[in-house]
Coordinates of C-alpha atoms in Angstrom, one line a residue:
X1 CA 21.4 16.2 16.8
X2 CA 20.0 16.5 13.8
X3 CA 16.7 16.9 12.0
X4 CA 15.6 14.4 9.9
X5 CA 14.0 14.6 6.9
X6 CA 12.2 11.2 5.2
X7 CA 15.1 9.3 7.0
X8 CA 17.1 10.6 4.3
X9 CA 18.8 13.9 4.7
X10 CA 19.8 15.0 8.4
X11 CA 20.4 18.5 9.3
X12 CA 22.8 19.2 11.8
X13 CA 20.4 21.1 15.1
X14 CA 23.5 21.2 18.1
X15 CA 24.5 19.7 20.9
X16 CA 21.9 17.1 22.6
X17 CA 22.2 18.4 26.2
X18 CA 21.8 21.8 25.3
X19 CA 18.9 21.0 23.2
X20 CA 17.8 18.7 26.3
X21 CA 17.8 22.4 28.2
X22 CA 16.0 24.6 25.4
X23 CA 13.1 21.6 25.2
X24 CA 12.6 22.0 29.0
X25 CA 12.1 25.7 28.9
X26 CA 9.4 25.4 25.9
X27 CA 7.4 22.9 28.3
X28 CA 7.6 19.6 26.3
X29 CA 6.7 16.6 28.9
X30 CA 9.2 13.7 27.6
X31 CA 12.2 13.8 25.7
X32 CA 13.2 10.7 23.3
X33 CA 17.2 10.3 22.7
X34 CA 17.9 7.7 19.9
X35 CA 21.0 7.5 18.3
X36 CA 20.0 6.7 14.6
X37 CA 24.0 5.2 13.9
X38 CA 24.4 2.8 16.9
X39 CA 22.3 -0.5 15.2
X40 CA 23.9 0.3 11.7
X41 CA 27.7 0.3 13.5
X42 CA 26.9 -2.5 16.1
X43 CA 27.6 -0.4 18.7
X44 CA 25.3 0.8 21.7
X45 CA 24.2 5.0 22.3
X46 CA 27.1 6.2 24.0
X47 CA 26.3 6.2 28.1
X48 CA 28.1 9.9 28.3
X49 CA 26.1 11.5 26.1
X50 CA 23.3 10.0 28.0
X51 CA 24.4 11.3 31.2
X52 CA 25.0 14.7 29.9
X53 CA 21.5 14.6 28.6
X54 CA 19.9 13.0 31.4
X55 CA 21.4 15.7 33.8
X56 CA 19.6 18.8 32.0
X57 CA 16.8 16.9 31.6
X58 CA 13.8 17.7 33.9
X59 CA 11.6 15.5 32.1
X60 CA 11.2 11.4 31.5
X61 CA 14.3 10.7 29.3
X62 CA 13.2 7.6 26.7
X63 CA 16.7 6.2 25.3
X64 CA 17.1 4.3 22.1
X65 CA 20.3 3.0 19.8
X66 CA 22.1 -0.4 19.4
X67 CA 20.1 -2.1 22.3
X68 CA 20.5 -5.7 22.0
X69 CA 20.4 -7.1 25.4
X70 CA 18.8 -6.8 29.0
X71 CA 22.4 -6.0 30.6
X72 CA 22.6 -2.8 28.4
X73 CA 19.4 -1.7 29.2
X74 CA 20.1 -1.6 32.9
X75 CA 23.2 0.1 31.9
X76 CA 21.1 2.9 30.4
X77 CA 19.0 3.5 33.0
X78 CA 21.8 3.7 35.7
X79 CA 23.5 6.2 33.0
X80 CA 20.2 8.5 33.5
X81 CA 17.1 7.0 30.8
X82 CA 13.8 6.4 32.4
X83 CA 12.6 4.4 29.2
X84 CA 14.5 2.4 26.5
X85 CA 13.3 2.2 22.8
X86 CA 14.0 -0.9 20.8
X87 CA 13.6 -0.9 17.4
X88 CA 16.2 -2.6 15.3
X89 CA 16.8 -5.5 17.8
X90 CA 12.9 -6.5 17.5
X91 CA 13.4 -7.4 14.1
X92 CA 15.8 -10.2 15.1
X93 CA 13.9 -11.4 17.9
X94 CA 11.5 -10.5 21.3
X95 CA 14.2 -11.5 23.6
X96 CA 15.3 -8.3 24.6
X97 CA 11.6 -7.0 24.6
X98 CA 10.4 -10.1 26.5
X99 CA 13.8 -9.9 29.2
X100 CA 13.6 -6.3 29.8
X101 CA 9.9 -6.1 30.7
X102 CA 10.4 -9.0 33.1
X103 CA 13.4 -7.3 35.0
X104 CA 12.3 -3.8 34.6
X105 CA 8.4 -3.4 34.1
X106 CA 6.6 -3.0 30.8
X107 CA 6.5 0.9 31.7
X108 CA 9.8 1.3 31.0
X109 CA 10.1 -0.3 27.5
X110 CA 8.8 1.3 24.6
X111 CA 8.9 -0.5 21.3
X112 CA 9.4 1.3 18.0
X113 CA 8.5 0.5 14.8
X114 CA 9.2 2.7 11.1
X115 CA 6.5 2.7 8.5
X116 CA 6.5 3.7 4.9
X117 CA 3.4 3.9 3.0
X118 CA 3.4 2.1 -0.8
X119 CA 0.6 2.6 -2.6
X120 CA -2.8 1.9 -0.4
X121 CA -0.7 -0.8 2.1
X122 CA 1.8 0.2 4.9
X123 CA 4.6 -1.6 5.5
X124 CA 7.4 -1.7 7.9
X125 CA 10.4 0.1 6.9
X126 CA 14.0 -1.4 7.8
X127 CA 16.3 1.7 7.9
X128 CA 19.5 0.3 7.9
X129 CA 18.9 -1.8 4.3
X130 CA 16.7 1.4 3.5
X131 CA 14.1 -0.8 2.5
X132 CA 10.4 -2.2 3.1
X133 CA 9.5 -5.4 4.6
X134 CA 6.9 -8.3 4.5
X135 CA 5.9 -8.4 8.0
X136 CA 2.6 -7.3 9.0
X137 CA 2.0 -4.5 10.7
X138 CA -1.1 -5.1 13.1
X139 CA 0.5 -8.4 13.5
X140 CA 3.8 -7.1 14.9
X141 CA 2.6 -4.1 16.8
X142 CA 0.3 -6.7 18.6
X143 CA 2.7 -8.8 18.9
X144 CA 5.1 -6.5 20.5
X145 CA 1.8 -5.5 22.9
X146 CA 2.1 -9.1 23.7
X147 CA 5.9 -9.6 24.3
X148 CA 5.3 -6.9 27.5
X149 CA 5.8 -3.5 25.2
X150 CA 4.2 -0.7 27.9
X151 CA 3.8 1.7 24.7
X152 CA 4.3 1.3 20.9
X153 CA 6.5 4.4 19.0
X154 CA 5.3 4.8 15.5
X155 CA 7.8 6.7 13.0
X156 CA 5.8 7.6 9.4
X157 CA 8.6 7.7 7.1
X158 CA 7.2 9.4 4.4
X159 CA 6.3 12.5 6.7
X160 CA 9.4 12.5 8.6
X161 CA 10.5 16.0 8.9
X162 CA 7.9 17.4 6.5
X163 CA 5.6 20.0 8.8
X164 CA 2.7 18.8 7.1
X165 CA 0.6 16.7 9.8
X166 CA 0.3 13.6 11.0
X167 CA -1.2 10.5 8.8
X168 CA -4.4 10.3 11.0
X169 CA -6.1 7.3 9.0
X170 CA -2.6 5.3 10.2
X171 CA -2.5 6.2 13.6
X172 CA -6.3 5.5 13.7
X173 CA -5.4 1.9 12.6
X174 CA -2.7 1.7 15.3
X175 CA -4.0 2.8 18.1
X176 CA -7.6 0.8 17.3
X177 CA -5.6 -2.5 17.8
X178 CA -3.7 -1.8 20.9
X179 CA -4.9 -1.1 24.5
X180 CA -1.3 0.3 25.4
X181 CA -0.3 4.0 24.6
X182 CA 0.8 5.0 21.0
X183 CA 3.6 7.7 20.2
X184 CA 3.4 9.1 16.8
X185 CA 6.1 10.7 15.3
X186 CA 6.4 12.2 11.8
X187 CA 4.3 15.2 10.5
X188 CA 4.2 18.1 13.1
X189 CA 4.4 21.4 11.6
X190 CA 1.9 23.4 14.3
X191 CA -0.1 22.7 16.8
X192 CA -3.1 22.0 15.5
X193 CA -1.7 18.9 14.0
X194 CA -0.9 17.6 17.5
X195 CA -4.5 18.5 18.5
X196 CA -5.8 16.5 15.6
X197 CA -3.9 13.2 16.0

């Protein structure tokens, strides 16, 4: 497990299954387990790691990393995931999202988006190329909702690991456009930031 800073620097934290036990004790109500190298390396998140973490996890577990088809979604759910997080595969096609929600229900599919502010515009960020894209943020999130995503997970690259608070304008912009839950990542530094977002 690593502490990410701006999607550029990664500080080692420890083994994910041990972290899961700690988070249980701290009272979290959901965990995300994302393999940030899986898509780059064209492989699926390790099923054994999912099994280890899920065996220690007392709350819902959302898993992501290298998922490209509905068969892999089924394998991860068997390994102990409660929900699946899709990011990179959605840049090529919405088929994995559409097929996954049809087979397993939209409540178990989370669509993830990485966002970077450039001047006064919010751009979608491709973490594999390290560059922003020209896709429309609002069109993309509404397309994901229409395709059957049960939740949208937004990662604010600029605030990732900084602990200075969430980008409330961005969260407001996204949540007003959607009728499904929005999960925010990037900026939490203290409990007041969480209450504010």
